[in-house]
Coordinates of N, CA and C in Angstrom, one line a residue:
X1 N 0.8 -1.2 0.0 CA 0.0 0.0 0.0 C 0.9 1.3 0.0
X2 N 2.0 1.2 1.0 CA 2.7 2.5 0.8 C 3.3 2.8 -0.1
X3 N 4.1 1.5 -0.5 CA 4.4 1.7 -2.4 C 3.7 1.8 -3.5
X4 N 3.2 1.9 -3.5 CA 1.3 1.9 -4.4 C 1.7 3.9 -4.0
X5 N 1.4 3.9 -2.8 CA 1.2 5.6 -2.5 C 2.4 6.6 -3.1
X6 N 3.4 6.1 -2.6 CA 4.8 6.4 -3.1 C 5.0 6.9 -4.7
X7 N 4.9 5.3 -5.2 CA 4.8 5.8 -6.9 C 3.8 6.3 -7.6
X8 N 2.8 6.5 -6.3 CA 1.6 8.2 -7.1 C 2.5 9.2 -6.8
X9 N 2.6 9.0 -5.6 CA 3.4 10.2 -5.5 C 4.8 11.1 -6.5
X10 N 5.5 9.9 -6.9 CA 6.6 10.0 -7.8 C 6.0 11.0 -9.1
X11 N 4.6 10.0 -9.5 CA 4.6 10.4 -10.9 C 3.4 11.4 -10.7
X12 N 2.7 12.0 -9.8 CA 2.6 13.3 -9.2 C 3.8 14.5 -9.7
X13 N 5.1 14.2 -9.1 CA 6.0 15.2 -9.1 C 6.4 14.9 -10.2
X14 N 6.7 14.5 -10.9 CA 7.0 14.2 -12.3 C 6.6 14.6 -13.6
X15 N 5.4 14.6 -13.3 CA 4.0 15.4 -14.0 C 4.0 17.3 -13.8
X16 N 4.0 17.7 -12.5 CA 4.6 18.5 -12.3 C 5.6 19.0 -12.7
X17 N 7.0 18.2 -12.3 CA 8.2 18.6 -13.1 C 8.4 18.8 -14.9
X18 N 7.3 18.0 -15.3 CA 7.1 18.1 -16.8 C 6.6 19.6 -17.0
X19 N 5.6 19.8 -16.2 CA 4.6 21.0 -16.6 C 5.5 22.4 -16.5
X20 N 6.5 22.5 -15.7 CA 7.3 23.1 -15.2 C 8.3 23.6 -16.2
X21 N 8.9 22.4 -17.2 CA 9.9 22.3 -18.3 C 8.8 22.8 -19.5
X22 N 7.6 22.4 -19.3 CA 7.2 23.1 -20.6 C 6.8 24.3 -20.5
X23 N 6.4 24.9 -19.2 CA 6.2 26.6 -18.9 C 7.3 27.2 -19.1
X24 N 8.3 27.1 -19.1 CA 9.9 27.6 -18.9 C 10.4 27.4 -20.6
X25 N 9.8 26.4 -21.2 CA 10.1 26.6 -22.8 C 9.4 27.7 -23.1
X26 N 7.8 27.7 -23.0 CA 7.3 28.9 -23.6 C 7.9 30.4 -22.8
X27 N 7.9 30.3 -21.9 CA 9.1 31.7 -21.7 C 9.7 32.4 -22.0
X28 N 10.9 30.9 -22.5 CA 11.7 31.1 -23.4 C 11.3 31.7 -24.6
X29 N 10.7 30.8 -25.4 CA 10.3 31.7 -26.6 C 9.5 33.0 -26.6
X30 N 8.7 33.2 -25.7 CA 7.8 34.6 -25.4 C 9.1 35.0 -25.4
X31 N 10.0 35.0 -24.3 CA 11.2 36.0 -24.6 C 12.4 36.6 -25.6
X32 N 12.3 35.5 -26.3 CA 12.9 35.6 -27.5 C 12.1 36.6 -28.8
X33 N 10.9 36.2 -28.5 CA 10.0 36.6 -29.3 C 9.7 38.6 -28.8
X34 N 10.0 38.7 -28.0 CA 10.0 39.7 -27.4 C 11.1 40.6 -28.0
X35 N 12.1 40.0 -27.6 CA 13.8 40.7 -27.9 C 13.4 41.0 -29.5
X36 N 13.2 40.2 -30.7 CA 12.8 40.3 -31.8 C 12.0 41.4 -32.2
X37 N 10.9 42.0 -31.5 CA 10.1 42.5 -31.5 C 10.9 44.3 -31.5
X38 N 11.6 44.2 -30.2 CA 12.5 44.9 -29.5 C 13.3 45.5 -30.5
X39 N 14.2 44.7 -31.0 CA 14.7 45.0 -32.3 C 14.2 45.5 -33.3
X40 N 13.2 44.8 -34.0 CA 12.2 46.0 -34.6 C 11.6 46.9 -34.5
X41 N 11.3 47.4 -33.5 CA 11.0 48.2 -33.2 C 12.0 49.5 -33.0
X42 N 13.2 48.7 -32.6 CA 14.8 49.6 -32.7 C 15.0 50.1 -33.5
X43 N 15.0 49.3 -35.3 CA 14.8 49.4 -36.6 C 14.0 50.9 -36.9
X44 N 12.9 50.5 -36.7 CA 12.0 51.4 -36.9 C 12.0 53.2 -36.6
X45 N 12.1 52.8 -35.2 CA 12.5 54.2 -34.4 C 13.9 54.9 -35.4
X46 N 14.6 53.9 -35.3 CA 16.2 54.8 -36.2 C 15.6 55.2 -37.4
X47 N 15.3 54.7 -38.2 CA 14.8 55.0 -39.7 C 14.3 56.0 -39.8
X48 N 13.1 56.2 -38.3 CA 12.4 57.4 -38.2 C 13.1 59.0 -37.4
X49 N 13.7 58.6 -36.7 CA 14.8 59.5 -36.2 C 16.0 60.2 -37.1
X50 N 16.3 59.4 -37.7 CA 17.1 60.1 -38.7 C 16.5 60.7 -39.4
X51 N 15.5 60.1 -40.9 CA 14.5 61.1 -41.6 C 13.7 62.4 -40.9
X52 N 13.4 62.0 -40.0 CA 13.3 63.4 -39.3 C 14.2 64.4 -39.0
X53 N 15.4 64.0 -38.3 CA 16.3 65.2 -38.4 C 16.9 65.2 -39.4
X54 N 16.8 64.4 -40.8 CA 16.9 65.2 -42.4 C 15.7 65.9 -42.7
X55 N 15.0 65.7 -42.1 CA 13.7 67.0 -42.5 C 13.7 68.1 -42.0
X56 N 14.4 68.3 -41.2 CA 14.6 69.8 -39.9 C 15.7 70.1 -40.4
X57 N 17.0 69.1 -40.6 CA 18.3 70.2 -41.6 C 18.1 69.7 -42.7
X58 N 17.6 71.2 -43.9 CA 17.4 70.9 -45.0 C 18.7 71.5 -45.7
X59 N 19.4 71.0 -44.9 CA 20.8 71.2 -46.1 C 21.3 70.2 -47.0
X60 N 20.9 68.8 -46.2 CA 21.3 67.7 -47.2 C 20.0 67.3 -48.2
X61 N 18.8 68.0 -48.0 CA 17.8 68.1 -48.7 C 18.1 67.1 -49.8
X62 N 16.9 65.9 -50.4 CA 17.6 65.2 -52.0 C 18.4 64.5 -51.9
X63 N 19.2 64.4 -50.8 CA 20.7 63.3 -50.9 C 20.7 62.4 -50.2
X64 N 19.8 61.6 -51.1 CA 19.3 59.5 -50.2 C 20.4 59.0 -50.3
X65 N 21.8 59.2 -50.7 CA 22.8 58.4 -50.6 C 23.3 59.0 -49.4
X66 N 23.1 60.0 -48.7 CA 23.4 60.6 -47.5 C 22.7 60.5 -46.2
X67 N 21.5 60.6 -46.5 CA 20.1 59.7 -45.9 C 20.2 58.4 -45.4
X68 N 20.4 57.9 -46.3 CA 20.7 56.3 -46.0 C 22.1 56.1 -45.7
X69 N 23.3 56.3 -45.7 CA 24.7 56.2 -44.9 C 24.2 56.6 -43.4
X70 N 23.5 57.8 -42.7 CA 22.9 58.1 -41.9 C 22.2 57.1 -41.2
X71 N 21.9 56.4 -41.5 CA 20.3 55.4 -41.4 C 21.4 53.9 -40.7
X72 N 22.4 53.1 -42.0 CA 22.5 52.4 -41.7 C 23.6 52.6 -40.5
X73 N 24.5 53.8 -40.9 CA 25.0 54.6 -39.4 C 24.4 53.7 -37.9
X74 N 23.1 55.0 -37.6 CA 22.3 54.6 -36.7 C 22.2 53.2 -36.4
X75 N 21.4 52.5 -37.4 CA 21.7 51.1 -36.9 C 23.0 50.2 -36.7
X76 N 24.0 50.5 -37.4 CA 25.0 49.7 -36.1 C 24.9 50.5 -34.9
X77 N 25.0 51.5 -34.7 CA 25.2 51.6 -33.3 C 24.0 51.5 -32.6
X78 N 22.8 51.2 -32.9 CA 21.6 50.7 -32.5 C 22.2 48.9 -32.2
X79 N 22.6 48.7 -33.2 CA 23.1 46.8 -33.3 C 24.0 46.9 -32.6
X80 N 24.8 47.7 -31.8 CA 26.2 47.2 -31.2 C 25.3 47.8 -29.7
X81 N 24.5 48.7 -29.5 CA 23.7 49.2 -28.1 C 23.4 47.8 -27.5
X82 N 22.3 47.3 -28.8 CA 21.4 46.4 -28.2 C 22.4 44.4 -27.9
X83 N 23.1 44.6 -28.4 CA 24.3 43.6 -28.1 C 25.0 43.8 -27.0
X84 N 25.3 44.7 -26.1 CA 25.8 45.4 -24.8 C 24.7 45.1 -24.3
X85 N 23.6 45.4 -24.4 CA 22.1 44.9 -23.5 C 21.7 43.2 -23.0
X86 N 22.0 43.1 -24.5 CA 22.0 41.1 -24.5 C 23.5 40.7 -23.7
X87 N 24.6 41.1 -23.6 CA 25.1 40.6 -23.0 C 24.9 40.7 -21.4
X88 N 24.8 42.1 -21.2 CA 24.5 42.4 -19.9 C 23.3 41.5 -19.2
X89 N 22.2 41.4 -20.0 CA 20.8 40.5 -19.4 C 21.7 38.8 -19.6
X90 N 22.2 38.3 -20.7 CA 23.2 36.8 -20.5 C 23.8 37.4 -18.6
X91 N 24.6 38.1 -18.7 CA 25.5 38.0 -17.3 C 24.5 38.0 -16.1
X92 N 23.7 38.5 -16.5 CA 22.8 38.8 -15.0 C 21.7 37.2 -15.0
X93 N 21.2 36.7 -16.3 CA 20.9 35.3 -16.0 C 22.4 34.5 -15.4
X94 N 23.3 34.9 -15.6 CA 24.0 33.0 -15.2 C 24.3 33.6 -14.1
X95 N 24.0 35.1 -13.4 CA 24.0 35.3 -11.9 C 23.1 34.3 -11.5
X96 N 21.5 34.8 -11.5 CA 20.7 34.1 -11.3 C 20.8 33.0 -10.9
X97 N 21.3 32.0 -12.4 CA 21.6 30.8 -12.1 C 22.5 30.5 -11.3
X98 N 23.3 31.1 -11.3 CA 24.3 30.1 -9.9 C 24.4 30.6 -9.0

């Protein structure tokens, strides 16, 4: 009888511990899915920030080869920001973790 009780019990926590690994996947991906988002949205914002302050100095007025050097500018240093970010949130998970 107590072993009967026992290996409910086992596959009780088991079941649990399952449920557990599969909440913690979707997380993962919601978070992932997040960061992605994050970045486009980073995208976005730069494209718009620059065109706008080529709209306010109309001296480069007409010059999309100038425009866009500007633009993809922005984005690396938008891509090297948000890489300082990700590494910083990595360091502070394997805090966490250990």
């Amino acid at each position: 009888q107590n072993e009967k009780e026992l290996q409910d019990v086992v596959k009780q926590q088991e079941e649990k511990m399952f449920q557990l690994i599969d909440k913690s996947g979707e997380v993962t991906r919601l978070k992932a899915e997040v960061s992605q988002l994050k970045r486009s949205l980073q995208h976005a914002e730069t494209e718009a920030r620059v065109l706008w302050e080529e709209m306010r100095g109309k001296e480069h007025q007409g010059d999309t080869a100038y425009v866009q050097e500007r633009v993809m500018l922005r984005r690396e240093v938008d891509k090297l920001r948000l890489l300082l970010l990700e590494k910083k949130d990595e360091n502070l998970q394997l805090t966490d973790k250990y």
